[in-house]
Amino acid sequence: MAWVGDMPAPSDRSAAGGVYSVRHHFNVRIPMRDGITLSADIYRPDAPGRFPVVLARTPYNKNSQRAWHYGNFFAKHGYVFVWMDVRGRGDSEGEFVPYRNDARDGYDAIEWLARQPWSTGDVATWGGSYLGRIQWLTALEKPPHLKAMIVHVTPSDPYVEWPTGTPGPMHVCWNRMTDGRVLQYVDKIDWMKVYEHLPLLTMDEAAGFASRHWREDCAHPTLDEWWEPLRYQHRFHEIDLPVLHVSGWYDDEQIGTPLNFAGMVRHAPSERARRGQKLIMGPWGHRVNESRKLGEVDFGPEAVIDLDGYEVRWLDYWLKGIDNGIGEEPPVRLFIMGANRWRDEHEWPLARTKWTKFYLRSGGRANSRFGDGVLSTEPPATDEPPDVYLYDPARPVPFITDPLSSQIGGPDDYSAIETRGDVLVYSTPPLERDVEVTGPVKLVLYASSSAVDTDFMAKLVDVHPNGFCQRLCDGMVRARFREGMHKEVLMEPGKVYRFEIDLWNTAQVFKAGHRIRLEIASSAFPKYDRNLNTGEPLATSTRMVVAENRVWHTPAWPSHLILPIIPE
């Protein structure tokens, strides 16, 4: 097979290049069941006959340079592409309430488009982030003419990405950006100062506006019925559709995409749907396939691919019935960082994974990268002293990020932050050979605290020989939610508890001479809000206490990192 941009070359005329000119129909009013109308821009092949439809619904303005590019691209390749403003945004009528109306509106839009004289009746949905989650919510409504979905960088269910009982502080930036009917200018607000504001409930006021949506979300710290309309990841057994899943290892909502792919492969109701899942994970942030570089890291010339062409091939297979071979290709396509190359796989996680425990070891002085913390495949044989640090919410450990919510973090250098005494650091010796870590990463942590509630953060880092400490992935647990997000259970001070921390996923070759490193702290600000350590209500409390936190590594409490090692 020939290859273009390290993706399969198109095998039919439609995917190889646009053959249609395009007709444009702007501000078309599409009626919803309650009588309001939503506004859509429709890009149609300028030719007689009927064509499949691709629908994207957005709160970010359907009339943009990005919309023009994709609308014309897909129309030139034989699809009617429809950009629609969601309810209450842009030119659409109604009130914008994030996610709450999008499932029913999506159903109505799909069925209206299927009835149009230029439509074959086959509709796919497309888009990322907000546009991705509302595809899943719409699919649960089972519109008869929905045939496939292309979902990029899709948010998970509430409290999967941010298991804190609160919206992430940086979400208030998104609330401001989507305040009103059009995108708001947010660049010059001092967001870092805003994120420091307490209580969390009035952070919107600190940013200069009032957000009912922010405050309603803050009022529901547990996974109660309020959140049910936003959940879909426990209902894959109801979604009988082929889905193309796309994300990047540095997407700040990355955890959802591999979960969704694996969940659909296991639980979709038909063999056709289970076999119709495809996963693409690149070296990208929330804006996929945009650049070969993120921060200081250059992932090489293969990092940017012909993703648009691949999506056309995929749609041709499912909506036009073109036997272009895509159904027989491996379902998983991964970019392996460090090696900087793409690789096909047959499942996620990989069947040949060697789940390897790396035990946290020290003489009780793992504080900072100058301490004695070690990652070892040998468990502790004796009672090693715990590693102790003070977590002060007034002086949180920084999470390196731009202040806007459009991209949270990247392959940043944490060497300076690792000099802090409230960051525990555990490292392997320099590696004698390359080691590939591809898959979900988990930490089993035995810890205690002087406080009734605190946080534990964990970060996987690739330490380069020149001292560059490249963040790969991270995660956290809030102690009061250690038994799940459905209830709050405070700790008994001094008691040792077992915590499991999901560090999300990565695909990294640690090169010979590099070191594998784990960081542990009790804050990662402003990615997560600060735990004030008091056990008081999260949204309204302002009182802080300093917590003395201990990480244990003994035969009875063997804290360990579980890495998905891929054999050569």
mmCIF file with all atom_site columns, C-alpha atoms in Angstrom, residues 24 26 41 43 58 60-74 76 81 83 85 126 183 287 290 308:
data_model
loop_
_atom_site.group_PDB
_atom_site.id
_atom_site.type_symbol
_atom_site.label_atom_id
_atom_site.label_alt_id
_atom_site.label_comp_id
_atom_site.label_asym_id
_atom_site.label_entity_id
_atom_site.label_seq_id
_atom_site.pdbx_PDB_ins_code
_atom_site.Cartn_x
_atom_site.Cartn_y
_atom_site.Cartn_z
_atom_site.occupancy
_atom_site.B_iso_or_equiv
_atom_site.pdbx_formal_charge
_atom_site.auth_seq_id
_atom_site.auth_comp_id
_atom_site.auth_asym_id
_atom_site.auth_atom_id
_atom_site.pdbx_PDB_model_num
ATOM 1  C CA . HIS A 1 24  ? -23.193 27.919 0.055  1.00 0.00 ? 24  HIS A CA 1
ATOM 2  C CA . PHE A 1 26  ? -25.921 30.725 5.022  1.00 0.00 ? 26  PHE A CA 1
ATOM 3  C CA . ASP A 1 41  ? -24.498 27.266 7.231  1.00 0.00 ? 41  ASP A CA 1
ATOM 4  C CA . TYR A 1 43  ? -21.953 23.671 2.175  1.00 0.00 ? 43  TYR A CA 1
ATOM 5  C CA . THR A 1 58  ? -20.762 24.431 17.785 1.00 0.00 ? 58  THR A CA 1
ATOM 6  C CA . TYR A 1 60  ? -17.898 28.798 18.969 1.00 0.00 ? 60  TYR A CA 1
ATOM 7  C CA . ASN A 1 61  ? -19.426 30.488 15.875 1.00 0.00 ? 61  ASN A CA 1
ATOM 8  C CA . LYS A 1 62  ? -20.375 28.498 12.785 1.00 0.00 ? 62  LYS A CA 1
ATOM 9  C CA . ASN A 1 63  ? -19.089 31.310 10.539 1.00 0.00 ? 63  ASN A CA 1
ATOM 10 C CA . SER A 1 64  ? -15.306 31.210 10.951 1.00 0.00 ? 64  SER A CA 1
ATOM 11 C CA . GLN A 1 65  ? -12.158 30.523 8.960  1.00 0.00 ? 65  GLN A CA 1
ATOM 12 C CA . ARG A 1 66  ? -12.080 26.987 10.373 1.00 0.00 ? 66  ARG A CA 1
ATOM 13 C CA . ALA A 1 67  ? -15.708 26.402 9.421  1.00 0.00 ? 67  ALA A CA 1
ATOM 14 C CA . TRP A 1 68  ? -15.070 27.699 5.897  1.00 0.00 ? 68  TRP A CA 1
ATOM 15 C CA . HIS A 1 69  ? -12.109 25.336 5.478  1.00 0.00 ? 69  HIS A CA 1
ATOM 16 C CA . TYR A 1 70  ? -13.870 22.166 6.608  1.00 0.00 ? 70  TYR A CA 1
ATOM 17 C CA . GLY A 1 71  ? -17.201 23.034 5.016  1.00 0.00 ? 71  GLY A CA 1
ATOM 18 C CA . ASN A 1 72  ? -15.636 23.513 1.609  1.00 0.00 ? 72  ASN A CA 1
ATOM 19 C CA . PHE A 1 73  ? -13.245 20.577 1.993  1.00 0.00 ? 73  PHE A CA 1
ATOM 20 C CA . PHE A 1 74  ? -15.931 17.997 2.692  1.00 0.00 ? 74  PHE A CA 1
ATOM 21 C CA . LYS A 1 76  ? -15.676 19.237 -2.551 1.00 0.00 ? 76  LYS A CA 1
ATOM 22 C CA . PHE A 1 81  ? -21.352 19.744 5.386  1.00 0.00 ? 81  PHE A CA 1
ATOM 23 C CA . TRP A 1 83  ? -22.180 23.977 10.519 1.00 0.00 ? 83  TRP A CA 1
ATOM 24 C CA . ASP A 1 85  ? -24.791 27.250 16.063 1.00 0.00 ? 85  ASP A CA 1
ATOM 25 C CA . TRP A 1 126 ? -18.191 15.548 13.348 1.00 0.00 ? 126 TRP A CA 1
ATOM 26 C CA . LEU A 1 183 ? -17.244 34.568 21.714 1.00 0.00 ? 183 LEU A CA 1
ATOM 27 C CA . ARG A 1 287 ? -5.912  21.225 18.784 1.00 0.00 ? 287 ARG A CA 1
ATOM 28 C CA . GLU A 1 290 ? -1.732  21.384 14.126 1.00 0.00 ? 290 GLU A CA 1
ATOM 29 C CA . ASP A 1 308 ? -8.635  15.314 6.620  1.00 0.00 ? 308 ASP A CA 1
#
